[in-house]
Amino acid sequence: MKQYDIIVIGGGPAGLFTAIGCAKKGQRIALLEKNKSCGRKLLMAGAGKCNITQAGDMDHFLTCYGENARFLKQALLAFSNEELLDFFRKRGLEFITTEKGKVFPKSLKSQDVLRVLVDECERRGVEIYYEHAVQSLIKEQDMFVATTNKGKFMSRVVVMATGGLSYPHTGSTGDGYVFAKQFGHKIVPTKPALTPLKIKNYALADLSGTSFEELSYTHWRGGKKIGTYQGDFLLTHSGVSGPGIINYSRYIQSGDVIKCNFVGVDSIEDFRSQLTKALSEGKKTRVKTIVRNLPLTKRFADKVLELCEIDEELKCAELTKVTRQNLLMALTEYEMEIKELGGYHVAMVTTGGVSIKEIKPKTMESKKVSNLYFVGEVLDIDGDTGGYNIQAAMSMAYLAAKAISEQKGS
């Protein structure tokens, strides 16, 4: 039985940064990592380039975490994006910011971000145990006992940084949910988030790779409108993706319908009136000529004509009312039924997890079990794509480490 002051379970950014923050005043810290190395999911962030955070103020950040954003307010204010970047800059890492505010290491290598975290852990004396999968966690009086496949560890404080279920090949297999449930915590049902959508009877597969900037669409369930969303939109070989889809996938489920406005107009009614007028006055003009003059690629315009069964030579005067209505709908409210969300193997994060109602937002400590902390994706909170999730993980880690360090006698 190896005894420590603090045990951190999980070696992703949340676990590593918590360990770094706790490693003060001679504390003995064990970080238990099930893989042969830390941060395997971090290495995938930003397609291997590590979109570590986002530029902008914290008020903006708080609009990017869905319905549970308020829980993160204390953490984000305590450790902002600038403070995160400053931590890495002091250790030799420089950054670049894209036009859309995404922040990457100047080297565009996730490995460089991970190296700073692991090196800092080692410099501060954190003992990292690789290939130590925690099989059980119990609390006996005031001490936790973590049993791994290679031995037992004891400590007064445990930090759960086990991640969610997305990218399971990196080690995110929901272990933390099992342990949390054993300690009486509620687990909010999980599902993939930040994930593309597969479409039932998909008719746009041959347009895979076609993208739309700031496309707006409505979301429907059982004939009722759920919401209106907007963002960059991408057609794939099996459905739809892009930030405008994946950021809102947390709200979408199989069987839902989305209705897409491909022409990018603010007023669908005004557009319909204008197009109807153009088609009525066109007479001998071919319908395809008018459609190709819309703000669409020729390839997409021709696909719309095909879907509406409008022949290339069809003149405006020959257009039936039904076909014209189909054309207007295809351009402004094109319906797609969701077959399924992309699975955990392609989802960037997990929505659901340990209920935040049972976690203290100022410290990340469990309200049910003293000295048990939860940080990162194991909790029921997920952010938009673009660095928001790594920022949240490290901000939560900062608060947890601060609270643990301030405990009397810790």
Coordinates of C-alpha atoms in Angstrom, one line a residue:
M1 CA 0.0 0.0 0.0
K2 CA 1.6 3.3 -1.2
Q3 CA 0.5 6.3 0.7
Y4 CA 0.2 9.8 -0.8
D5 CA -1.4 13.1 0.2
I6 CA -3.3 13.3 -3.1
I7 CA -4.2 10.9 -5.8
V8 CA -5.2 12.1 -9.3
I9 CA -6.9 9.6 -11.5
G10 CA -6.4 10.3 -15.2
G11 CA -3.6 12.0 -17.1
G12 CA -5.3 14.3 -19.5
P13 CA -5.1 18.1 -19.3
A14 CA -7.4 18.3 -16.3
G15 CA -5.6 15.6 -14.3
L16 CA -2.1 16.9 -15.2
F17 CA -2.9 20.5 -14.4
T18 CA -4.6 19.6 -11.1
A19 CA -1.5 17.7 -10.1
I20 CA 0.7 20.6 -11.1
G21 CA -1.4 23.0 -9.0
C22 CA -1.4 20.7 -6.0
A23 CA 2.4 20.0 -6.0
K24 CA 3.4 22.5 -3.4
K25 CA 4.7 22.4 0.2
G26 CA 6.2 19.0 -0.2
Q27 CA 2.9 17.3 -1.0
R28 CA 3.2 13.7 -2.2
I29 CA 1.1 13.3 -5.3
A30 CA 0.4 10.2 -7.3
L31 CA -1.1 10.5 -10.8
L32 CA -2.6 7.2 -12.0
E33 CA -2.8 6.8 -15.8
K34 CA -4.2 3.7 -17.4
N35 CA -2.2 4.2 -20.7
K36 CA 1.5 3.9 -21.5
S37 CA 1.6 7.7 -21.7
C38 CA -0.5 10.7 -20.7
G39 CA -2.7 13.0 -22.8
R40 CA -3.6 10.7 -25.7
K41 CA -6.8 12.6 -26.3
L42 CA -5.0 15.9 -26.0
L43 CA -2.7 14.8 -28.8
M44 CA -5.8 14.6 -31.1
A45 CA -7.1 18.1 -30.3
G46 CA -7.4 20.4 -33.2
A47 CA -6.4 17.6 -35.6
G48 CA -3.1 17.2 -33.8
K49 CA -2.4 20.9 -33.7
C50 CA -4.0 21.5 -30.3
N51 CA -6.6 24.3 -30.4
I52 CA -5.9 25.0 -26.7
T53 CA -8.3 27.9 -26.1
Q54 CA -10.1 30.7 -27.8
A55 CA -9.5 34.4 -27.8
G56 CA -12.1 36.7 -26.3
D57 CA -13.5 37.6 -22.9
M58 CA -15.0 35.3 -20.4
D59 CA -18.5 36.7 -21.0
H60 CA -18.3 35.2 -24.5
F61 CA -17.0 31.9 -23.1
L62 CA -20.0 31.6 -21.0
T63 CA -22.2 31.4 -24.1
C64 CA -20.4 28.4 -25.4
Y65 CA -21.2 25.6 -22.9
G66 CA -24.9 25.0 -23.4
E67 CA -27.4 25.0 -20.5
N68 CA -24.8 24.3 -17.8
A69 CA -22.5 27.2 -18.6
R70 CA -23.3 29.0 -15.3
F71 CA -21.5 26.2 -13.4
L72 CA -18.2 27.2 -15.0
K73 CA -18.4 30.9 -14.2
Q74 CA -16.2 30.7 -11.1
A75 CA -13.6 28.5 -12.8
L76 CA -13.3 30.6 -15.9
L77 CA -13.1 33.8 -14.0
A78 CA -10.4 32.3 -11.7
F79 CA -8.3 31.0 -14.5
S80 CA -9.0 32.7 -17.8
N81 CA -7.7 32.1 -21.3
E82 CA -4.9 34.7 -20.9
E83 CA -3.8 33.1 -17.6
L84 CA -3.7 29.7 -19.3
L85 CA -1.6 31.0 -22.2
D86 CA 0.7 32.8 -19.7
F87 CA 1.3 29.5 -17.9
F88 CA 2.6 28.0 -21.1
R89 CA 4.5 31.1 -22.3
K90 CA 6.5 31.1 -19.1
R91 CA 7.6 27.6 -20.0
G92 CA 8.7 28.5 -23.5
L93 CA 5.6 27.9 -25.6
E94 CA 4.4 30.6 -28.0
F95 CA 1.0 30.8 -29.6
I96 CA -0.8 32.0 -32.8
T97 CA -4.5 33.1 -33.1
T98 CA -6.6 32.5 -36.2
E99 CA -9.0 35.0 -37.7
K100 CA -11.8 33.2 -36.0
G101 CA -10.1 33.4 -32.6
K102 CA -8.8 29.8 -32.2
V103 CA -5.5 29.7 -30.3
F104 CA -2.8 27.1 -31.3
P105 CA 0.8 26.6 -30.2
K106 CA 3.0 28.3 -32.8
S107 CA 4.6 24.9 -33.6
L108 CA 1.1 23.6 -34.4
K109 CA 1.9 20.4 -32.4
S110 CA -0.2 19.1 -29.6
Q111 CA 2.8 17.2 -28.4
D112 CA 4.4 20.5 -27.3
V113 CA 1.5 21.3 -25.1
L114 CA 1.5 17.9 -23.5
R115 CA 5.3 18.0 -23.0
V116 CA 5.0 21.2 -21.0
L117 CA 2.4 19.6 -18.7
V118 CA 4.3 16.4 -18.2
D119 CA 7.6 18.1 -17.7
E120 CA 6.1 20.5 -15.1
C121 CA 4.6 17.5 -13.2
E122 CA 8.0 15.8 -13.1
R123 CA 9.8 19.0 -12.1
R124 CA 7.4 19.4 -9.2
G125 CA 7.8 15.9 -8.0
V126 CA 4.5 14.4 -9.1
E127 CA 4.8 10.6 -9.4
I128 CA 3.1 9.5 -12.5
Y129 CA 2.2 5.8 -12.6
Y130 CA 1.7 4.6 -16.2
E131 CA -0.4 1.6 -17.1
H132 CA -2.1 1.7 -13.7
A133 CA -5.8 1.2 -14.5
V134 CA -7.9 1.9 -11.3
Q135 CA -10.1 -1.1 -10.8
S136 CA -11.8 0.0 -7.5
L137 CA -12.0 3.1 -5.3
I138 CA -13.3 3.0 -1.7
K139 CA -13.2 5.2 1.3
E140 CA -12.3 3.8 4.7
Q141 CA -12.9 6.4 7.4
D142 CA -11.0 9.4 6.2
M143 CA -8.8 7.7 3.6
F144 CA -9.4 6.6 0.0
V145 CA -8.0 3.4 -1.3
A146 CA -7.5 3.1 -5.0
T147 CA -6.7 -0.4 -6.3
T148 CA -5.1 -0.6 -9.7
N149 CA -4.0 -3.6 -11.8
K150 CA -0.5 -3.2 -10.3
G151 CA -1.1 -2.3 -6.7
K152 CA -2.9 -0.2 -4.0
F153 CA -2.6 3.5 -3.3
M154 CA -4.0 5.4 -0.3
S155 CA -4.6 9.1 0.2
R156 CA -6.9 11.6 2.0
V157 CA -7.8 13.4 -1.3
V158 CA -8.8 12.0 -4.6
V159 CA -9.3 13.9 -7.9
M160 CA -11.3 12.2 -10.6
A161 CA -10.1 13.4 -14.0
T162 CA -11.1 10.3 -16.0
G163 CA -12.7 12.0 -19.0
G164 CA -15.9 10.9 -20.7
L165 CA -16.7 8.3 -23.4
S166 CA -15.5 10.0 -26.6
Y167 CA -12.5 8.6 -28.4
P168 CA -12.6 5.4 -26.3
H169 CA -9.3 4.2 -27.9
T170 CA -7.5 7.0 -26.0
G171 CA -8.7 5.5 -22.7
S172 CA -11.9 7.5 -22.2
T173 CA -14.2 4.6 -21.3
G174 CA -16.4 6.0 -18.6
D175 CA -14.5 4.7 -15.5
G176 CA -15.2 7.8 -13.6
Y177 CA -18.9 7.4 -13.9
V178 CA -18.7 4.0 -12.2
F179 CA -16.7 5.3 -9.3
A180 CA -18.9 8.4 -8.9
K181 CA -22.1 6.2 -8.9
Q182 CA -20.6 4.0 -6.2
F183 CA -20.2 7.1 -4.0
G184 CA -23.8 8.1 -4.5
H185 CA -23.5 10.5 -7.4
K186 CA -26.2 10.9 -10.0
I187 CA -25.0 10.3 -13.6
V188 CA -26.8 12.3 -16.2
P189 CA -27.4 10.1 -19.2
T190 CA -24.5 10.4 -21.7
K191 CA -24.4 10.7 -25.4
P192 CA -21.9 11.8 -28.1
A193 CA -21.5 15.6 -28.5
L194 CA -19.5 17.7 -30.9
T195 CA -20.2 15.1 -33.4
P196 CA -21.5 15.0 -37.0
L197 CA -25.0 13.9 -37.9
K198 CA -25.9 11.0 -40.2
I199 CA -29.0 11.6 -42.3
K200 CA -31.8 9.2 -43.1
N201 CA -32.3 8.6 -46.9
Y202 CA -29.5 11.1 -47.5
A203 CA -29.7 12.6 -51.0
L204 CA -26.7 14.9 -51.0
A205 CA -23.8 12.3 -50.7
D206 CA -22.4 13.3 -54.1
L207 CA -22.0 16.9 -52.8
S208 CA -19.6 15.7 -50.0
G209 CA -17.2 18.5 -49.3
T210 CA -19.6 21.4 -50.1
S211 CA -19.6 24.0 -47.4
F212 CA -21.7 27.0 -46.4
E213 CA -20.6 29.9 -44.2
E214 CA -23.0 30.8 -41.3
L215 CA -25.8 28.7 -42.6
S216 CA -29.0 28.9 -40.5
Y217 CA -31.3 26.0 -39.8
T218 CA -34.2 25.1 -37.6
H219 CA -34.4 22.1 -35.3
W220 CA -37.7 20.1 -35.0
R221 CA -38.9 17.2 -32.9
G222 CA -42.3 15.6 -33.2
G223 CA -43.5 18.5 -35.4
K224 CA -42.5 21.1 -32.8
K225 CA -39.7 23.6 -33.3
I226 CA -36.9 23.2 -30.8
G227 CA -34.5 25.9 -31.8
T228 CA -32.8 28.0 -34.5
Y229 CA -29.0 27.6 -35.0
Q230 CA -26.4 29.1 -37.2
G231 CA -22.8 28.3 -38.1
D232 CA -20.4 27.0 -40.8
F233 CA -22.0 23.9 -42.3
L234 CA -20.4 21.0 -44.3
L235 CA -22.0 18.3 -46.4
T236 CA -20.3 14.9 -45.9
H237 CA -20.7 11.5 -47.6
S238 CA -23.2 10.4 -45.0
G239 CA -24.7 13.5 -43.5
V240 CA -23.8 17.0 -42.2
S241 CA -20.9 18.4 -40.1
G242 CA -19.0 21.6 -39.5
P243 CA -19.1 23.8 -36.4
G244 CA -22.7 24.9 -37.1
I245 CA -23.7 21.3 -36.7
I246 CA -21.4 19.8 -34.1
N247 CA -21.7 22.7 -31.7
Y248 CA -25.5 22.0 -31.4
S249 CA -25.3 18.2 -31.6
R250 CA -25.7 18.2 -27.8
Y251 CA -29.4 19.2 -28.3
I252 CA -30.1 16.8 -31.2
Q253 CA -31.2 13.2 -31.2
S254 CA -32.2 10.4 -33.6
G255 CA -35.5 11.1 -35.3
D256 CA -35.2 14.8 -35.1
V257 CA -35.5 17.0 -38.3
I258 CA -33.4 19.9 -39.3
K259 CA -34.6 22.4 -42.0
C260 CA -31.8 24.2 -43.8
N261 CA -31.8 27.7 -45.3
F262 CA -29.2 27.2 -48.1
V263 CA -29.6 30.6 -49.7
G264 CA -28.5 32.5 -46.5
V265 CA -31.3 35.1 -46.4
D266 CA -32.6 36.8 -43.3
S267 CA -36.2 36.7 -44.4
I268 CA -37.3 33.5 -46.0
E269 CA -40.7 35.1 -46.9
D270 CA -39.1 38.0 -48.7
F271 CA -36.8 35.6 -50.6
R272 CA -39.7 33.4 -51.6
S273 CA -41.7 36.4 -52.8
Q274 CA -38.7 37.7 -54.9
L275 CA -38.0 34.3 -56.4
T276 CA -41.7 33.6 -57.1
K277 CA -41.8 37.0 -58.9
A278 CA -38.7 36.3 -60.9
L279 CA -40.1 32.9 -62.0
S280 CA -43.5 34.3 -62.9
E281 CA -41.9 37.1 -65.0
G282 CA -39.3 34.8 -66.5
K283 CA -41.7 33.3 -69.1
K284 CA -39.2 31.9 -71.7
T285 CA -36.2 32.0 -69.4
R286 CA -35.1 28.6 -68.3
V287 CA -35.6 27.9 -64.6
K288 CA -32.0 26.6 -64.3
T289 CA -30.8 30.1 -65.3
I290 CA -32.6 31.8 -62.4
V291 CA -31.5 29.1 -59.9
R292 CA -27.9 29.3 -61.0
N293 CA -27.9 33.1 -60.4
L294 CA -28.7 32.5 -56.7
P295 CA -25.8 32.7 -54.2
L296 CA -25.0 29.0 -54.6
T297 CA -22.3 27.0 -56.2
K298 CA -23.2 25.7 -59.7
R299 CA -22.8 22.2 -58.4
F300 CA -25.3 22.7 -55.6
A301 CA -27.8 24.7 -57.8
D302 CA -27.8 21.8 -60.3
K303 CA -28.4 19.3 -57.4
V304 CA -31.4 21.3 -56.3
L305 CA -32.8 21.3 -59.8
E306 CA -32.3 17.5 -59.9
L307 CA -34.0 16.9 -56.5
C308 CA -37.0 19.0 -57.7
E309 CA -37.1 17.1 -61.0
I310 CA -36.7 20.3 -63.0
D311 CA -35.4 19.5 -66.5
E312 CA -32.5 21.7 -67.8
E313 CA -34.7 23.0 -70.6
L314 CA -37.8 23.8 -68.5
K315 CA -39.0 27.3 -69.0
C316 CA -40.4 29.4 -66.2
A317 CA -43.8 29.6 -67.9
E318 CA -43.9 25.8 -67.8
L319 CA -43.2 25.5 -64.1
T320 CA -46.1 24.1 -62.2
K321 CA -47.2 25.6 -58.8
V322 CA -46.3 22.3 -57.0
T323 CA -42.8 22.2 -58.5
R324 CA -42.2 25.8 -57.8
Q325 CA -43.2 25.2 -54.1
N326 CA -40.8 22.2 -54.0
L327 CA -38.0 24.4 -55.3
L328 CA -38.7 27.2 -52.7
M329 CA -38.7 24.6 -49.9
A330 CA -35.5 22.9 -51.1
L331 CA -33.7 26.3 -51.1
T332 CA -35.0 27.7 -47.8
E333 CA -36.3 24.8 -45.6
Y334 CA -34.6 21.7 -47.0
E335 CA -35.6 18.9 -44.6
M336 CA -33.2 16.3 -43.3
E337 CA -34.2 13.6 -40.7
I338 CA -31.5 12.6 -38.3
K339 CA -30.7 8.9 -38.6
E340 CA -28.2 8.9 -35.8
L341 CA -25.4 11.0 -34.2
G342 CA -21.9 10.1 -35.0
G343 CA -20.7 7.7 -32.3
Y344 CA -18.2 8.1 -29.5
H345 CA -15.4 7.1 -31.9
V346 CA -15.9 10.4 -33.8
A347 CA -17.5 12.6 -31.1
M348 CA -15.0 15.2 -29.7
V349 CA -16.7 15.2 -26.3
T350 CA -19.4 13.6 -24.2
T351 CA -22.5 15.4 -23.0
G352 CA -23.9 14.1 -19.7
G353 CA -21.9 12.6 -16.9
V354 CA -21.6 13.3 -13.2
S355 CA -24.3 15.8 -12.2
I356 CA -22.9 19.3 -11.6
K357 CA -25.7 19.8 -9.0
E358 CA -23.7 17.6 -6.7
I359 CA -20.4 19.4 -7.2
K360 CA -19.3 22.7 -5.5
P361 CA -18.6 25.1 -8.4
K362 CA -16.1 27.2 -6.3
T363 CA -13.9 24.2 -5.5
M364 CA -15.0 21.2 -7.7
E365 CA -15.4 19.1 -4.5
S366 CA -18.2 16.6 -4.2
K367 CA -21.1 17.7 -2.1
K368 CA -21.7 14.1 -1.1
V369 CA -18.1 12.9 -0.2
S370 CA -15.6 15.2 1.4
N371 CA -12.1 15.4 -0.3
L372 CA -13.4 13.8 -3.5
Y373 CA -13.0 16.2 -6.5
F374 CA -14.2 16.0 -10.1
V375 CA -12.6 18.0 -13.0
G376 CA -13.0 17.9 -16.7
E377 CA -15.2 15.9 -19.0
V378 CA -16.2 13.4 -16.4
L379 CA -18.7 16.1 -15.3
D380 CA -22.0 16.9 -17.1
I381 CA -20.6 19.9 -19.0
D382 CA -19.4 20.3 -22.6
G383 CA -18.3 23.2 -24.6
D384 CA -18.4 24.2 -28.3
T385 CA -15.6 23.2 -30.7
G386 CA -12.7 25.7 -30.8
G387 CA -10.7 25.2 -27.6
Y388 CA -13.5 25.7 -25.1
N389 CA -13.3 22.2 -23.6
I390 CA -9.5 22.3 -22.9
Q391 CA -9.9 25.7 -21.3
A392 CA -12.8 24.5 -19.1
A393 CA -10.8 21.4 -18.1
M394 CA -7.8 23.5 -17.0
S395 CA -9.9 26.2 -15.3
M396 CA -11.7 23.5 -13.3
A397 CA -8.3 21.9 -12.5
Y398 CA -7.0 25.3 -11.3
L399 CA -10.0 25.7 -8.8
A400 CA -9.7 22.2 -7.5
A401 CA -5.9 22.5 -6.9
K402 CA -6.4 25.8 -5.2
A403 CA -9.1 24.4 -2.9
I404 CA -7.0 21.3 -2.1
S405 CA -3.9 23.4 -1.4
E406 CA -5.8 25.8 0.9
Q407 CA -7.1 23.0 3.1
K408 CA -5.8 23.0 6.6
G409 CA -3.0 20.5 7.1
S410 CA -3.0 19.5 3.4

